[in-house]
Amino acid sequence: MTKKLDEVARFAGVSAVTVSRVLRNRPGVARETREAVLTALDVMGVERPSAFRSDRAPLVGLVVPDLQNPVFPGFCEVLAGALSKQGLMPVLCTRTADGVSEANYIEMLLRQNVAGIVFVGASYADAGPEQGRALREREVPVVLINAADGHRGSALISVDDEAAVEQAVAHLEALGHERIGLLLGPAGHVPSVHKLDAFARHLRRRGREGELSRLVAHAMFSMDGGAAAAPRLVEAGASAVVCASDALALGAIRRLRREGLVVPRDVSVVGFDDSPYMIATDPPLTTVRQPVAAMAAAAAKALVEQIEGRRLPVEEVLFEPELIVRGSTCTAPATVAARGGGGHETGS
């Protein structure tokens, strides 16, 4: 224990004597020094003195499903910077291959008496009812970015998924594509449900609602998922595919190439997120950009306001996406063997 307290002292930049005074709640310790020691205790996994356990540690959990999708590190980078400026310490929590889940992280964060949690592309409902109940009972401030389920009662920051599909479909129709496929994430995933709703409305307006089941496919959010699902949409006659993530789009392009098709000459492909390096793929990916920086900044602001005791409106805050046209879309082929044009990069 003495060795552990020495580590706490080094982390806090104080003497072991000062750490001892804080642990005993002795007078004469400056507020800033006490907070530094308490933070060090949290980081080192040492239980706080009972007198300070009701205080929130300046730790904020950033819970993401994985780090394979580059949009998640993008959100975390902006969140970490914004929270650090407020004197808060972000802690990255992501599911691991060896079974560490959202539930495990929530339990660990609660033990550290965190100031709050931001869920990116996930929700505490994914972890289980016990964890959700514990967060509510402890009144831990929570913000959800692009929540994976229909949870209400927490601050919600989302991209307008319906507008994203409308932009992508309008772009493809302007290029002459009549049969457009939609490649989504797992059934029940709320952002995918919103995209599906927009696509269903599009088909109804054209009197083609009966084609919905043939022109929609679901897959896990990965390149493998995109590769597995894309051929079914092309077999259904789609000359273009709108994907719910850039990873799905890249997987679809790779599989279509293996099938002997050329993107965009034979099939146009649209992604979603505008992850880093999508301009450098082959072909450069046409995609719908999420305003990651603005959304992350809004989430950080909403969390800080909750930590400071201010109540937030429960309405979901929607951010407008932006279609970025590059080289993976072009004029629809007149026949299966037709040749189309190239692409270019613009923002619209």
Short mmCIF file of C-alpha atoms in Angstrom, two decimals:
data_model
loop_
_atom_site.label_atom_id
_atom_site.label_comp_id
_atom_site.label_asym_id
_atom_site.label_seq_id
_atom_site.Cartn_x
_atom_site.Cartn_y
_atom_site.Cartn_z
CA MET A 1 0.00 0.00 0.00
CA THR A 2 2.90 2.36 0.79
CA LYS A 3 4.29 1.79 -2.70
CA LYS A 4 0.87 2.55 -4.19
CA LEU A 5 0.61 5.80 -2.24
CA ASP A 6 4.09 6.78 -3.43
CA GLU A 7 2.82 6.30 -6.99
CA VAL A 8 -0.20 8.47 -6.16
CA ALA A 9 2.09 11.18 -4.81
CA ARG A 10 4.26 11.11 -7.94
CA PHE A 11 1.21 11.26 -10.21
CA ALA A 12 -0.27 14.20 -8.28
CA GLY A 13 3.08 15.98 -8.05
CA VAL A 14 2.97 16.23 -4.27
CA SER A 15 4.73 14.64 -1.33
CA ALA A 16 3.68 11.40 0.37
CA VAL A 17 2.97 13.46 3.47
CA THR A 18 0.44 15.55 1.52
CA VAL A 19 -1.24 12.39 0.23
CA SER A 20 -1.48 11.15 3.82
CA ARG A 21 -3.05 14.45 4.94
CA VAL A 22 -5.68 14.19 2.19
CA LEU A 23 -6.46 10.56 3.08
CA ARG A 24 -7.01 11.61 6.70
CA ASN A 25 -9.02 14.68 5.62
CA ARG A 26 -6.73 16.95 7.63
CA PRO A 27 -7.13 20.74 7.32
CA GLY A 28 -4.56 22.98 5.67
CA VAL A 29 -4.53 21.33 2.22
CA ALA A 30 -5.32 23.64 -0.71
CA ARG A 31 -8.40 22.75 -2.75
CA GLU A 32 -6.37 22.34 -5.96
CA THR A 33 -3.91 20.04 -4.21
CA ARG A 34 -6.69 17.95 -2.73
CA GLU A 35 -8.33 17.57 -6.16
CA ALA A 36 -5.01 16.53 -7.69
CA VAL A 37 -4.57 13.84 -5.04
CA LEU A 38 -8.15 12.59 -5.39
CA THR A 39 -7.73 12.37 -9.16
CA ALA A 40 -4.51 10.42 -8.69
CA LEU A 41 -6.29 8.02 -6.34
CA ASP A 42 -8.95 7.40 -9.01
CA VAL A 43 -6.41 6.83 -11.75
CA MET A 44 -4.32 4.47 -9.62
CA GLY A 45 -7.35 2.49 -8.50
CA VAL A 46 -7.05 3.45 -4.83
CA GLU A 47 -10.37 3.87 -3.03
CA ARG A 48 -11.14 7.42 -1.98
CA PRO A 49 -11.52 8.30 1.72
CA SER A 50 -15.18 8.02 2.75
CA ALA A 51 -15.41 11.79 3.20
CA PHE A 52 -14.77 12.27 -0.54
CA ARG A 53 -16.63 9.36 -2.09
CA SER A 54 -19.66 11.48 -2.85
CA ASP A 55 -17.53 13.83 -4.95
CA ARG A 56 -17.36 13.16 -8.65
CA ALA A 57 -13.93 12.29 -9.96
CA PRO A 58 -12.91 14.43 -12.95
CA LEU A 59 -12.93 11.31 -15.14
CA VAL A 60 -15.18 10.98 -18.19
CA GLY A 61 -15.71 7.64 -19.91
CA LEU A 62 -15.71 7.64 -23.72
CA VAL A 63 -17.46 4.38 -24.62
CA VAL A 64 -17.23 3.26 -28.27
CA PRO A 65 -18.11 -0.08 -29.94
CA ASP A 66 -14.69 -0.49 -31.55
CA LEU A 67 -11.72 1.39 -33.01
CA GLN A 68 -11.78 -0.35 -36.40
CA ASN A 69 -14.24 2.18 -37.79
CA PRO A 70 -12.12 5.35 -38.10
CA VAL A 71 -15.07 7.62 -37.38
CA PHE A 72 -15.01 6.53 -33.71
CA PRO A 73 -11.40 7.66 -33.05
CA GLY A 74 -12.36 10.88 -34.83
CA PHE A 75 -15.15 11.53 -32.34
CA CYS A 76 -12.92 10.59 -29.40
CA GLU A 77 -10.13 12.92 -30.48
CA VAL A 78 -12.42 15.97 -30.51
CA LEU A 79 -14.17 14.92 -27.29
CA ALA A 80 -10.86 14.40 -25.49
CA GLY A 81 -9.63 17.85 -26.44
CA ALA A 82 -12.86 19.60 -25.46
CA LEU A 83 -13.18 17.78 -22.13
CA SER A 84 -9.52 18.31 -21.20
CA LYS A 85 -9.99 22.05 -21.60
CA GLN A 86 -12.71 21.80 -18.94
CA GLY A 87 -10.37 20.08 -16.48
CA LEU A 88 -11.87 16.66 -17.17
CA MET A 89 -9.84 13.53 -17.90
CA PRO A 90 -11.20 11.34 -20.75
CA VAL A 91 -10.88 7.56 -20.40
CA LEU A 92 -11.29 5.53 -23.61
CA CYS A 93 -13.41 2.38 -23.24
CA THR A 94 -13.90 0.06 -26.22
CA ARG A 95 -15.07 -3.52 -26.61
CA THR A 96 -12.20 -5.97 -26.94
CA ALA A 97 -11.81 -9.32 -28.67
CA ASP A 98 -11.25 -11.04 -25.33
CA GLY A 99 -14.69 -10.12 -24.04
CA VAL A 100 -14.44 -6.75 -22.27
CA SER A 101 -17.87 -5.23 -22.92
CA GLU A 102 -19.78 -2.00 -22.32
CA ALA A 103 -21.18 -3.56 -19.14
CA ASN A 104 -17.66 -4.19 -17.80
CA TYR A 105 -16.63 -0.61 -18.53
CA ILE A 106 -19.72 0.88 -16.93
CA GLU A 107 -19.09 -1.09 -13.75
CA MET A 108 -15.45 0.04 -13.67
CA LEU A 109 -16.39 3.67 -14.35
CA LEU A 110 -18.99 3.63 -11.60
CA ARG A 111 -16.40 2.31 -9.16
CA GLN A 112 -14.26 5.33 -10.05
CA ASN A 113 -17.24 7.66 -9.41
CA VAL A 114 -16.85 9.26 -12.82
CA ALA A 115 -18.10 12.74 -13.62
CA GLY A 116 -19.95 11.47 -16.69
CA ILE A 117 -19.99 9.16 -19.71
CA VAL A 118 -20.26 9.79 -23.45
CA PHE A 119 -21.46 6.83 -25.53
CA VAL A 120 -20.43 7.08 -29.19
CA GLY A 121 -22.38 4.84 -31.57
CA ALA A 122 -23.62 2.80 -28.61
CA SER A 123 -25.82 3.15 -25.54
CA TYR A 124 -25.83 1.95 -21.99
CA ALA A 125 -28.95 -0.02 -22.92
CA ASP A 126 -26.59 -2.22 -24.95
CA ALA A 127 -24.81 -3.13 -21.72
CA GLY A 128 -27.91 -4.34 -19.91
CA PRO A 129 -30.72 -3.13 -17.62
CA GLU A 130 -28.63 -3.39 -14.45
CA GLN A 131 -25.99 -1.00 -15.76
CA GLY A 132 -28.63 1.44 -17.01
CA ARG A 133 -30.39 1.37 -13.66
CA ALA A 134 -27.10 1.96 -11.82
CA LEU A 135 -26.33 4.99 -13.98
CA ARG A 136 -29.77 6.46 -13.34
CA GLU A 137 -29.68 5.78 -9.61
CA ARG A 138 -26.24 7.39 -9.30
CA GLU A 139 -27.44 10.28 -11.53
CA VAL A 140 -24.33 10.02 -13.68
CA PRO A 141 -24.45 12.61 -16.50
CA VAL A 142 -24.72 10.80 -19.85
CA VAL A 143 -24.59 11.94 -23.48
CA LEU A 144 -25.32 9.63 -26.42
CA ILE A 145 -23.86 10.31 -29.88
CA ASN A 146 -25.68 8.43 -32.67
CA ALA A 147 -27.31 6.14 -30.11
CA ALA A 148 -27.66 2.54 -31.27
CA ASP A 149 -31.11 2.13 -29.73
CA GLY A 150 -34.25 4.17 -29.13
CA HIS A 151 -33.25 5.23 -25.61
CA ARG A 152 -34.70 8.47 -24.32
CA GLY A 153 -34.02 10.43 -21.15
CA SER A 154 -30.38 11.29 -21.86
CA ALA A 155 -28.87 14.04 -23.98
CA LEU A 156 -28.91 12.82 -27.60
CA ILE A 157 -26.60 14.14 -30.33
CA SER A 158 -27.21 12.62 -33.77
CA VAL A 159 -26.55 13.09 -37.44
CA ASP A 160 -29.72 13.32 -39.54
CA ASP A 161 -29.67 9.81 -41.04
CA GLU A 162 -32.81 10.37 -43.06
CA ALA A 163 -31.31 13.45 -44.70
CA ALA A 164 -28.16 11.43 -45.45
CA VAL A 165 -30.13 8.85 -47.44
CA GLU A 166 -32.14 11.54 -49.20
CA GLN A 167 -28.94 13.29 -50.30
CA ALA A 168 -27.32 10.08 -51.53
CA VAL A 169 -30.41 8.88 -53.41
CA ALA A 170 -30.99 12.31 -55.03
CA HIS A 171 -27.37 12.32 -56.22
CA LEU A 172 -27.69 8.85 -57.75
CA GLU A 173 -31.03 9.60 -59.38
CA ALA A 174 -29.52 12.71 -60.95
CA LEU A 175 -26.94 10.37 -62.50
CA GLY A 176 -29.73 8.25 -64.00
CA HIS A 177 -29.82 5.37 -61.51
CA GLU A 178 -33.33 3.97 -61.15
CA ARG A 179 -32.73 0.86 -59.05
CA ILE A 180 -30.73 1.81 -55.96
CA GLY A 181 -29.85 -0.62 -53.20
CA LEU A 182 -29.43 0.21 -49.51
CA LEU A 183 -26.84 -1.63 -47.37
CA LEU A 184 -27.52 -1.09 -43.66
CA GLY A 185 -26.18 -2.18 -40.30
CA PRO A 186 -27.94 -4.80 -38.16
CA ALA A 187 -31.74 -4.78 -38.02
CA GLY A 188 -32.93 -2.72 -35.06
CA HIS A 189 -29.86 -0.45 -35.04
CA VAL A 190 -31.59 2.93 -34.73
CA PRO A 191 -29.47 4.97 -37.20
CA SER A 192 -30.05 2.19 -39.76
CA VAL A 193 -33.78 2.22 -38.99
CA HIS A 194 -33.87 5.95 -39.73
CA LYS A 195 -32.05 5.42 -43.01
CA LEU A 196 -34.48 2.63 -43.90
CA ASP A 197 -37.47 4.88 -43.17
CA ALA A 198 -36.16 7.52 -45.57
CA PHE A 199 -35.50 4.90 -48.26
CA ALA A 200 -38.98 3.40 -47.84
CA ARG A 201 -40.54 6.84 -48.31
CA HIS A 202 -38.48 7.30 -51.45
CA LEU A 203 -39.80 4.04 -52.93
CA ARG A 204 -43.40 4.85 -51.93
CA ARG A 205 -43.23 8.19 -53.71
CA ARG A 206 -42.27 6.30 -56.86
CA GLY A 207 -44.91 3.61 -56.40
CA ARG A 208 -42.27 0.92 -55.89
CA GLU A 209 -42.71 0.04 -52.21
CA GLY A 210 -43.01 -3.64 -53.17
CA GLU A 211 -39.30 -3.64 -54.03
CA LEU A 212 -38.16 -2.62 -50.55
CA SER A 213 -37.20 -6.09 -49.30
CA ARG A 214 -35.20 -6.87 -52.44
CA LEU A 215 -33.31 -3.58 -52.46
CA VAL A 216 -32.32 -3.55 -48.75
CA ALA A 217 -29.66 -5.72 -47.09
CA HIS A 218 -28.39 -5.80 -43.50
CA ALA A 219 -24.85 -6.62 -42.35
CA MET A 220 -22.44 -6.06 -39.51
CA PHE A 221 -20.56 -2.73 -39.71
CA SER A 222 -17.36 -4.03 -41.30
CA MET A 223 -15.70 -4.56 -44.67
CA ASP A 224 -16.52 -8.27 -44.40
CA GLY A 225 -20.16 -7.37 -43.81
CA GLY A 226 -20.22 -5.16 -46.90
CA ALA A 227 -18.50 -7.83 -49.00
CA ALA A 228 -21.03 -10.47 -47.97
CA ALA A 229 -24.16 -8.40 -48.55
CA ALA A 230 -23.40 -6.35 -51.68
CA PRO A 231 -23.84 -9.11 -54.32
CA ARG A 232 -27.47 -9.70 -53.32
CA LEU A 233 -28.33 -6.07 -54.06
CA VAL A 234 -26.63 -6.19 -57.45
CA GLU A 235 -28.41 -9.47 -58.25
CA ALA A 236 -31.67 -7.66 -57.45
CA GLY A 237 -30.84 -5.23 -60.25
CA ALA A 238 -29.33 -2.33 -58.32
CA SER A 239 -26.95 -0.23 -60.41
CA ALA A 240 -25.95 1.75 -57.31
CA VAL A 241 -25.62 0.95 -53.60
CA VAL A 242 -25.90 3.37 -50.66
CA CYS A 243 -24.04 2.06 -47.61
CA ALA A 244 -24.53 2.94 -43.93
CA SER A 245 -20.77 3.25 -43.31
CA ASP A 246 -17.58 3.73 -45.25
CA ALA A 247 -16.37 0.31 -44.06
CA LEU A 248 -19.44 -1.34 -45.60
CA ALA A 249 -18.86 0.60 -48.82
CA LEU A 250 -15.19 -0.42 -49.09
CA GLY A 251 -16.11 -4.04 -48.45
CA ALA A 252 -18.79 -3.85 -51.14
CA ILE A 253 -16.33 -2.39 -53.67
CA ARG A 254 -13.78 -5.12 -52.94
CA ARG A 255 -16.37 -7.87 -53.41
CA LEU A 256 -17.80 -6.36 -56.59
CA ARG A 257 -14.32 -6.28 -58.07
CA ARG A 258 -13.92 -9.96 -57.26
CA GLU A 259 -17.18 -10.55 -59.13
CA GLY A 260 -15.66 -8.88 -62.21
CA LEU A 261 -17.54 -5.60 -61.88
CA VAL A 262 -15.96 -2.14 -62.07
CA VAL A 263 -16.86 0.66 -59.65
CA PRO A 264 -18.29 3.05 -60.73
CA ARG A 265 -18.63 1.93 -64.37
CA ASP A 266 -20.90 -1.01 -63.59
CA VAL A 267 -22.06 -0.19 -60.05
CA SER A 268 -21.88 3.13 -58.20
CA VAL A 269 -21.22 3.01 -54.45
CA VAL A 270 -21.88 5.65 -51.77
CA GLY A 271 -20.51 5.43 -48.22
CA PHE A 272 -21.38 7.18 -44.98
CA ASP A 273 -19.16 9.00 -42.43
CA ASP A 274 -16.41 10.41 -44.71
CA SER A 275 -13.80 8.69 -42.57
CA PRO A 276 -10.15 9.72 -42.91
CA TYR A 277 -8.43 8.60 -46.13
CA MET A 278 -11.65 8.05 -48.13
CA ILE A 279 -10.21 10.51 -50.65
CA ALA A 280 -7.26 8.13 -51.11
CA THR A 281 -9.19 4.89 -51.76
CA ASP A 282 -9.47 3.36 -55.23
CA PRO A 283 -11.70 4.85 -56.45
CA PRO A 284 -11.99 7.80 -54.04
CA LEU A 285 -15.23 7.20 -52.18
CA THR A 286 -18.36 9.26 -52.67
CA THR A 287 -19.77 9.45 -49.16
CA VAL A 288 -22.05 11.39 -46.83
CA ARG A 289 -19.97 13.27 -44.27
CA GLN A 290 -20.90 13.42 -40.61
CA PRO A 291 -19.98 16.76 -38.99
CA VAL A 292 -17.84 14.94 -36.42
CA ALA A 293 -16.15 18.00 -34.92
CA ALA A 294 -19.40 19.91 -34.41
CA MET A 295 -21.23 16.90 -32.99
CA ALA A 296 -18.42 16.01 -30.58
CA ALA A 297 -18.14 19.61 -29.40
CA ALA A 298 -21.89 19.72 -28.76
CA ALA A 299 -21.70 16.45 -26.82
CA ALA A 300 -18.85 17.74 -24.65
CA LYS A 301 -20.79 20.95 -23.95
CA ALA A 302 -23.93 18.99 -23.03
CA LEU A 303 -21.97 16.77 -20.65
CA VAL A 304 -20.24 19.70 -18.93
CA GLU A 305 -23.57 21.47 -18.46
CA GLN A 306 -24.97 18.36 -16.76
CA ILE A 307 -21.89 18.03 -14.56
CA GLU A 308 -22.37 21.64 -13.50
CA GLY A 309 -25.94 20.84 -12.46
CA ARG A 310 -27.85 22.36 -15.35
CA ARG A 311 -30.86 20.49 -16.75
CA LEU A 312 -30.90 19.88 -20.48
CA PRO A 313 -33.88 19.62 -22.86
CA VAL A 314 -34.64 16.01 -23.75
CA GLU A 315 -35.09 16.68 -27.47
CA GLU A 316 -32.61 15.01 -29.81
CA VAL A 317 -30.18 17.48 -31.42
CA LEU A 318 -29.81 16.67 -35.12
CA PHE A 319 -26.85 17.71 -37.29
CA GLU A 320 -27.06 18.06 -41.06
CA PRO A 321 -24.82 15.72 -43.09
CA GLU A 322 -23.02 16.73 -46.29
CA LEU A 323 -22.72 14.73 -49.50
CA ILE A 324 -19.12 14.55 -50.76
CA VAL A 325 -18.96 13.47 -54.41
CA ARG A 326 -15.82 11.63 -55.52
CA GLY A 327 -14.97 8.86 -57.92
CA SER A 328 -17.10 5.90 -56.79
CA THR A 329 -20.27 7.19 -58.47
CA CYS A 330 -21.00 8.02 -62.10
CA THR A 331 -23.74 7.98 -64.73
CA ALA A 332 -25.88 4.86 -64.64
CA PRO A 333 -25.03 2.26 -67.30
CA ALA A 334 -27.61 2.05 -70.10
CA THR A 335 -27.21 -1.74 -70.02
CA VAL A 336 -25.30 -4.18 -67.86
CA ALA A 337 -22.34 -3.93 -70.20
CA ALA A 338 -22.46 -0.16 -70.58
CA ARG A 339 -19.55 2.09 -69.74
CA GLY A 340 -19.92 5.23 -67.64
CA GLY A 341 -17.86 8.29 -66.76
CA GLY A 342 -15.54 9.19 -63.92
CA GLY A 343 -16.09 11.22 -60.78
CA HIS A 344 -14.82 14.35 -59.10
CA GLU A 345 -14.68 15.70 -55.55
CA THR A 346 -17.07 18.41 -54.47
CA GLY A 347 -18.98 19.35 -51.36
CA SER A 348 -22.69 19.94 -51.59
#
